Amino acid sequence: MTFPSFPWLEFTLLLPLIGAIMVSFIRTPALAARWCLGFVLITLISATAAAFNFMSSSGGGKLQSGTFAIDEISAPMLPVLTLLHLLIMLGTAKSRVLPLSCVRLLLATCITLSALTCHTGSVLVALLVSAVLLPIWDLKSRGRRSRGYWIYMALFIGLLLAGWNSNETSAPELTIGLLVLALLLRGGVVPLHGWLSTLFQGASFGAAMLFVLPLMEVLASLRLLLPGAPDWMLKAGST
């Protein structure tokens, strides 16, 4: 199998998931950290190869087909976001690295990269919802209160599902409005930022940063909002 024909994207998305499953059976923190670091490092190499393969191919500017595919938006971000997870892992003190925290980091890597390359709206919505659960898991494992975060994220999930399942043909403005509110809340835009204090005060710094820094709400706006946005909304910024 040659370099261009190797399924680099599939390999990139599966690696952290396989790593999370394997690390979940490890009980020694130091060993779990080494395995986690190794899986994220290999994922970074694979993500870089996937991005290079896309940009160097003859149809580099053309969107590939499938639920998960690389395009001009995701190609440069794929290795960058993987590197972000690697740096978070390297920057975490060894005394605070636990096997379950390694599992959560690998799952966060899988969810982030999957959302970045996802081109099916329903799957992207499911990934956005699943990403919300990882900080809750972290807060619970540390014995911290998560009510403030729960309330905001429950509202986010409700608005997201309501907007996605609403009838776009009869009320496109309502659909766009619900999705915009959901993504503004997910991004912590003032005055919808109340959950940020609960997250950064209670969760580990790595878990909080991995939930906020990838800016999944920006990506979701490109995938969910722009394709169905009315003409007047797209032209509003140029008038």
PDB file of N, CA and C in Angstrom, residues 151-205:
ATOM      1  N   ILE A 151     -26.389  23.078  34.174  1.00  0.00           N
ATOM      2  CA  ILE A 151     -27.540  23.894  33.769  1.00  0.00           C
ATOM      3  C   ILE A 151     -27.303  24.522  32.398  1.00  0.00           C
ATOM      4  N   TYR A 152     -26.135  25.117  32.215  1.00  0.00           N
ATOM      5  CA  TYR A 152     -25.825  25.773  30.943  1.00  0.00           C
ATOM      6  C   TYR A 152     -25.708  24.760  29.807  1.00  0.00           C
ATOM      7  N   MET A 153     -25.055  23.639  30.076  1.00  0.00           N
ATOM      8  CA  MET A 153     -24.871  22.657  29.012  1.00  0.00           C
ATOM      9  C   MET A 153     -26.178  21.934  28.670  1.00  0.00           C
ATOM     10  N   ALA A 154     -27.062  21.768  29.655  1.00  0.00           N
ATOM     11  CA  ALA A 154     -28.382  21.196  29.360  1.00  0.00           C
ATOM     12  C   ALA A 154     -29.161  22.144  28.451  1.00  0.00           C
ATOM     13  N   LEU A 155     -29.034  23.443  28.712  1.00  0.00           N
ATOM     14  CA  LEU A 155     -29.681  24.432  27.846  1.00  0.00           C
ATOM     15  C   LEU A 155     -29.056  24.408  26.453  1.00  0.00           C
ATOM     16  N   PHE A 156     -27.746  24.274  26.398  1.00  0.00           N
ATOM     17  CA  PHE A 156     -27.061  24.183  25.110  1.00  0.00           C
ATOM     18  C   PHE A 156     -27.546  22.974  24.310  1.00  0.00           C
ATOM     19  N   ILE A 157     -27.614  21.826  24.949  1.00  0.00           N
ATOM     20  CA  ILE A 157     -28.060  20.612  24.262  1.00  0.00           C
ATOM     21  C   ILE A 157     -29.509  20.762  23.800  1.00  0.00           C
ATOM     22  N   GLY A 158     -30.357  21.354  24.656  1.00  0.00           N
ATOM     23  CA  GLY A 158     -31.752  21.552  24.283  1.00  0.00           C
ATOM     24  C   GLY A 158     -31.906  22.455  23.079  1.00  0.00           C
ATOM     25  N   LEU A 159     -31.185  23.583  23.082  1.00  0.00           N
ATOM     26  CA  LEU A 159     -31.254  24.512  21.946  1.00  0.00           C
ATOM     27  C   LEU A 159     -30.677  23.886  20.682  1.00  0.00           C
ATOM     28  N   LEU A 160     -29.589  23.144  20.838  1.00  0.00           N
ATOM     29  CA  LEU A 160     -28.958  22.514  19.681  1.00  0.00           C
ATOM     30  C   LEU A 160     -29.881  21.487  19.037  1.00  0.00           C
ATOM     31  N   LEU A 161     -30.467  20.631  19.862  1.00  0.00           N
ATOM     32  CA  LEU A 161     -31.372  19.607  19.323  1.00  0.00           C
ATOM     33  C   LEU A 161     -32.644  20.228  18.764  1.00  0.00           C
ATOM     34  N   ALA A 162     -33.155  21.259  19.442  1.00  0.00           N
ATOM     35  CA  ALA A 162     -34.358  21.927  18.947  1.00  0.00           C
ATOM     36  C   ALA A 162     -34.093  22.598  17.606  1.00  0.00           C
ATOM     37  N   GLY A 163     -32.951  23.251  17.480  1.00  0.00           N
ATOM     38  CA  GLY A 163     -32.618  23.899  16.218  1.00  0.00           C
ATOM     39  C   GLY A 163     -32.367  22.909  15.099  1.00  0.00           C
ATOM     40  N   TRP A 164     -31.703  21.803  15.415  1.00  0.00           N
ATOM     41  CA  TRP A 164     -31.396  20.819  14.385  1.00  0.00           C
ATOM     42  C   TRP A 164     -32.646  20.076  13.932  1.00  0.00           C
ATOM     43  N   ASN A 165     -33.573  19.835  14.844  1.00  0.00           N
ATOM     44  CA  ASN A 165     -34.776  19.068  14.512  1.00  0.00           C
ATOM     45  C   ASN A 165     -35.946  19.929  14.071  1.00  0.00           C
ATOM     46  N   SER A 166     -35.776  21.256  14.087  1.00  0.00           N
ATOM     47  CA  SER A 166     -36.874  22.116  13.662  1.00  0.00           C
ATOM     48  C   SER A 166     -37.038  22.063  12.148  1.00  0.00           C
ATOM     49  N   ASN A 167     -38.182  22.506  11.691  1.00  0.00           N
ATOM     50  CA  ASN A 167     -38.499  22.475  10.269  1.00  0.00           C
ATOM     51  C   ASN A 167     -37.849  23.667   9.574  1.00  0.00           C
ATOM     52  N   GLU A 168     -36.755  23.404   8.842  1.00  0.00           N
ATOM     53  CA  GLU A 168     -36.019  24.494   8.198  1.00  0.00           C
ATOM     54  C   GLU A 168     -36.809  25.145   7.057  1.00  0.00           C
ATOM     55  N   THR A 169     -37.658  24.397   6.398  1.00  0.00           N
ATOM     56  CA  THR A 169     -38.363  24.938   5.236  1.00  0.00           C
ATOM     57  C   THR A 169     -39.438  25.932   5.639  1.00  0.00           C
ATOM     58  N   SER A 170     -40.124  25.663   6.757  1.00  0.00           N
ATOM     59  CA  SER A 170     -41.211  26.540   7.161  1.00  0.00           C
ATOM     60  C   SER A 170     -40.733  27.708   8.014  1.00  0.00           C
ATOM     61  N   ALA A 171     -39.649  27.518   8.774  1.00  0.00           N
ATOM     62  CA  ALA A 171     -39.156  28.586   9.644  1.00  0.00           C
ATOM     63  C   ALA A 171     -37.640  28.573   9.705  1.00  0.00           C
ATOM     64  N   PRO A 172     -36.971  28.958   8.608  1.00  0.00           N
ATOM     65  CA  PRO A 172     -35.501  28.930   8.609  1.00  0.00           C
ATOM     66  C   PRO A 172     -34.893  29.889   9.625  1.00  0.00           C
ATOM     67  N   GLU A 173     -35.553  31.040   9.854  1.00  0.00           N
ATOM     68  CA  GLU A 173     -35.027  31.999  10.821  1.00  0.00           C
ATOM     69  C   GLU A 173     -35.034  31.423  12.222  1.00  0.00           C
ATOM     70  N   LEU A 174     -36.094  30.663  12.574  1.00  0.00           N
ATOM     71  CA  LEU A 174     -36.159  30.039  13.894  1.00  0.00           C
ATOM     72  C   LEU A 174     -35.063  28.998  14.051  1.00  0.00           C
ATOM     73  N   THR A 175     -34.845  28.202  13.019  1.00  0.00           N
ATOM     74  CA  THR A 175     -33.803  27.174  13.057  1.00  0.00           C
ATOM     75  C   THR A 175     -32.435  27.806  13.256  1.00  0.00           C
ATOM     76  N   ILE A 176     -32.133  28.827  12.452  1.00  0.00           N
ATOM     77  CA  ILE A 176     -30.851  29.514  12.560  1.00  0.00           C
ATOM     78  C   ILE A 176     -30.706  30.170  13.924  1.00  0.00           C
ATOM     79  N   GLY A 177     -31.793  30.783  14.405  1.00  0.00           N
ATOM     80  CA  GLY A 177     -31.744  31.453  15.702  1.00  0.00           C
ATOM     81  C   GLY A 177     -31.443  30.504  16.847  1.00  0.00           C
ATOM     82  N   LEU A 178     -32.088  29.348  16.860  1.00  0.00           N
ATOM     83  CA  LEU A 178     -31.842  28.368  17.919  1.00  0.00           C
ATOM     84  C   LEU A 178     -30.408  27.851  17.878  1.00  0.00           C
ATOM     85  N   LEU A 179     -29.916  27.591  16.680  1.00  0.00           N
ATOM     86  CA  LEU A 179     -28.544  27.105  16.550  1.00  0.00           C
ATOM     87  C   LEU A 179     -27.529  28.173  16.947  1.00  0.00           C
ATOM     88  N   VAL A 180     -27.796  29.416  16.586  1.00  0.00           N
ATOM     89  CA  VAL A 180     -26.895  30.504  16.968  1.00  0.00           C
ATOM     90  C   VAL A 180     -26.841  30.646  18.486  1.00  0.00           C
ATOM     91  N   LEU A 181     -28.007  30.609  19.151  1.00  0.00           N
ATOM     92  CA  LEU A 181     -28.036  30.696  20.612  1.00  0.00           C
ATOM     93  C   LEU A 181     -27.273  29.540  21.249  1.00  0.00           C
ATOM     94  N   ALA A 182     -27.475  28.343  20.709  1.00  0.00           N
ATOM     95  CA  ALA A 182     -26.785  27.171  21.246  1.00  0.00           C
ATOM     96  C   ALA A 182     -25.274  27.322  21.127  1.00  0.00           C
ATOM     97  N   LEU A 183     -24.798  27.763  19.976  1.00  0.00           N
ATOM     98  CA  LEU A 183     -23.356  27.865  19.758  1.00  0.00           C
ATOM     99  C   LEU A 183     -22.749  29.040  20.522  1.00  0.00           C
ATOM    100  N   LEU A 184     -23.506  30.124  20.696  1.00  0.00           N
ATOM    101  CA  LEU A 184     -23.027  31.219  21.541  1.00  0.00           C
ATOM    102  C   LEU A 184     -22.875  30.762  22.979  1.00  0.00           C
ATOM    103  N   LEU A 185     -23.810  29.951  23.441  1.00  0.00           N
ATOM    104  CA  LEU A 185     -23.732  29.419  24.797  1.00  0.00           C
ATOM    105  C   LEU A 185     -22.554  28.465  24.925  1.00  0.00           C
ATOM    106  N   ARG A 186     -22.370  27.615  23.916  1.00  0.00           N
ATOM    107  CA  ARG A 186     -21.239  26.670  23.937  1.00  0.00           C
ATOM    108  C   ARG A 186     -19.894  27.395  23.923  1.00  0.00           C
ATOM    109  N   GLY A 187     -19.840  28.535  23.268  1.00  0.00           N
ATOM    110  CA  GLY A 187     -18.610  29.305  23.220  1.00  0.00           C
ATOM    111  C   GLY A 187     -18.380  30.194  24.428  1.00  0.00           C
ATOM    112  N   GLY A 188     -19.365  30.283  25.331  1.00  0.00           N
ATOM    113  CA  GLY A 188     -19.206  31.108  26.517  1.00  0.00           C
ATOM    114  C   GLY A 188     -19.181  32.592  26.227  1.00  0.00           C
ATOM    115  N   VAL A 189     -19.940  33.005  25.210  1.00  0.00           N
ATOM    116  CA  VAL A 189     -19.996  34.421  24.844  1.00  0.00           C
ATOM    117  C   VAL A 189     -20.868  35.165  25.849  1.00  0.00           C
ATOM    118  N   VAL A 190     -20.387  36.318  26.321  1.00  0.00           N
ATOM    119  CA  VAL A 190     -21.147  37.132  27.276  1.00  0.00           C
ATOM    120  C   VAL A 190     -22.499  37.488  26.691  1.00  0.00           C
ATOM    121  N   PRO A 191     -23.607  37.332  27.436  1.00  0.00           N
ATOM    122  CA  PRO A 191     -23.720  36.992  28.858  1.00  0.00           C
ATOM    123  C   PRO A 191     -23.976  35.505  29.116  1.00  0.00           C
ATOM    124  N   LEU A 192     -23.600  34.642  28.196  1.00  0.00           N
ATOM    125  CA  LEU A 192     -23.865  33.210  28.339  1.00  0.00           C
ATOM    126  C   LEU A 192     -22.605  32.463  28.780  1.00  0.00           C
ATOM    127  N   HIS A 193     -21.815  33.101  29.652  1.00  0.00           N
ATOM    128  CA  HIS A 193     -20.517  32.553  30.024  1.00  0.00           C
ATOM    129  C   HIS A 193     -20.459  32.056  31.466  1.00  0.00           C
ATOM    130  N   GLY A 194     -21.596  31.926  32.111  1.00  0.00           N
ATOM    131  CA  GLY A 194     -21.597  31.571  33.535  1.00  0.00           C
ATOM    132  C   GLY A 194     -20.987  30.212  33.842  1.00  0.00           C
ATOM    133  N   TRP A 195     -21.019  29.307  32.885  1.00  0.00           N
ATOM    134  CA  TRP A 195     -20.493  27.965  33.129  1.00  0.00           C
ATOM    135  C   TRP A 195     -18.970  27.917  33.148  1.00  0.00           C
ATOM    136  N   LEU A 196     -18.310  28.940  32.608  1.00  0.00           N
ATOM    137  CA  LEU A 196     -16.850  28.926  32.540  1.00  0.00           C
ATOM    138  C   LEU A 196     -16.200  28.927  33.922  1.00  0.00           C
ATOM    139  N   SER A 197     -16.781  29.686  34.859  1.00  0.00           N
ATOM    140  CA  SER A 197     -16.206  29.725  36.205  1.00  0.00           C
ATOM    141  C   SER A 197     -16.311  28.370  36.889  1.00  0.00           C
ATOM    142  N   THR A 198     -17.445  27.711  36.744  1.00  0.00           N
ATOM    143  CA  THR A 198     -17.604  26.374  37.331  1.00  0.00           C
ATOM    144  C   THR A 198     -16.611  25.393  36.746  1.00  0.00           C
ATOM    145  N   LEU A 199     -16.412  25.469  35.438  1.00  0.00           N
ATOM    146  CA  LEU A 199     -15.512  24.539  34.772  1.00  0.00           C
ATOM    147  C   LEU A 199     -14.065  24.760  35.186  1.00  0.00           C
ATOM    148  N   PHE A 200     -13.577  26.003  35.136  1.00  0.00           N
ATOM    149  CA  PHE A 200     -12.163  26.256  35.414  1.00  0.00           C
ATOM    150  C   PHE A 200     -11.836  26.192  36.897  1.00  0.00           C
ATOM    151  N   GLN A 201     -12.821  26.419  37.761  1.00  0.00           N
ATOM    152  CA  GLN A 201     -12.568  26.317  39.188  1.00  0.00           C
ATOM    153  C   GLN A 201     -12.631  24.877  39.687  1.00  0.00           C
ATOM    154  N   GLY A 202     -13.476  24.062  39.060  1.00  0.00           N
ATOM    155  CA  GLY A 202     -13.673  22.706  39.567  1.00  0.00           C
ATOM    156  C   GLY A 202     -12.928  21.638  38.799  1.00  0.00           C
ATOM    157  N   ALA A 203     -12.890  21.735  37.486  1.00  0.00           N
ATOM    158  CA  ALA A 203     -12.250  20.695  36.675  1.00  0.00           C
ATOM    159  C   ALA A 203     -10.749  20.904  36.635  1.00  0.00           C
ATOM    160  N   SER A 204     -10.035  19.880  36.177  1.00  0.00           N
ATOM    161  CA  SER A 204      -8.591  20.024  35.989  1.00  0.00           C
ATOM    162  C   SER A 204      -8.327  21.031  34.870  1.00  0.00           C
ATOM    163  N   PHE A 205      -7.159  21.669  34.935  1.00  0.00           N
ATOM    164  CA  PHE A 205      -6.848  22.696  33.946  1.00  0.00           C
ATOM    165  C   PHE A 205      -6.823  22.105  32.540  1.00  0.00           C
TER     166      PHE A 205
END
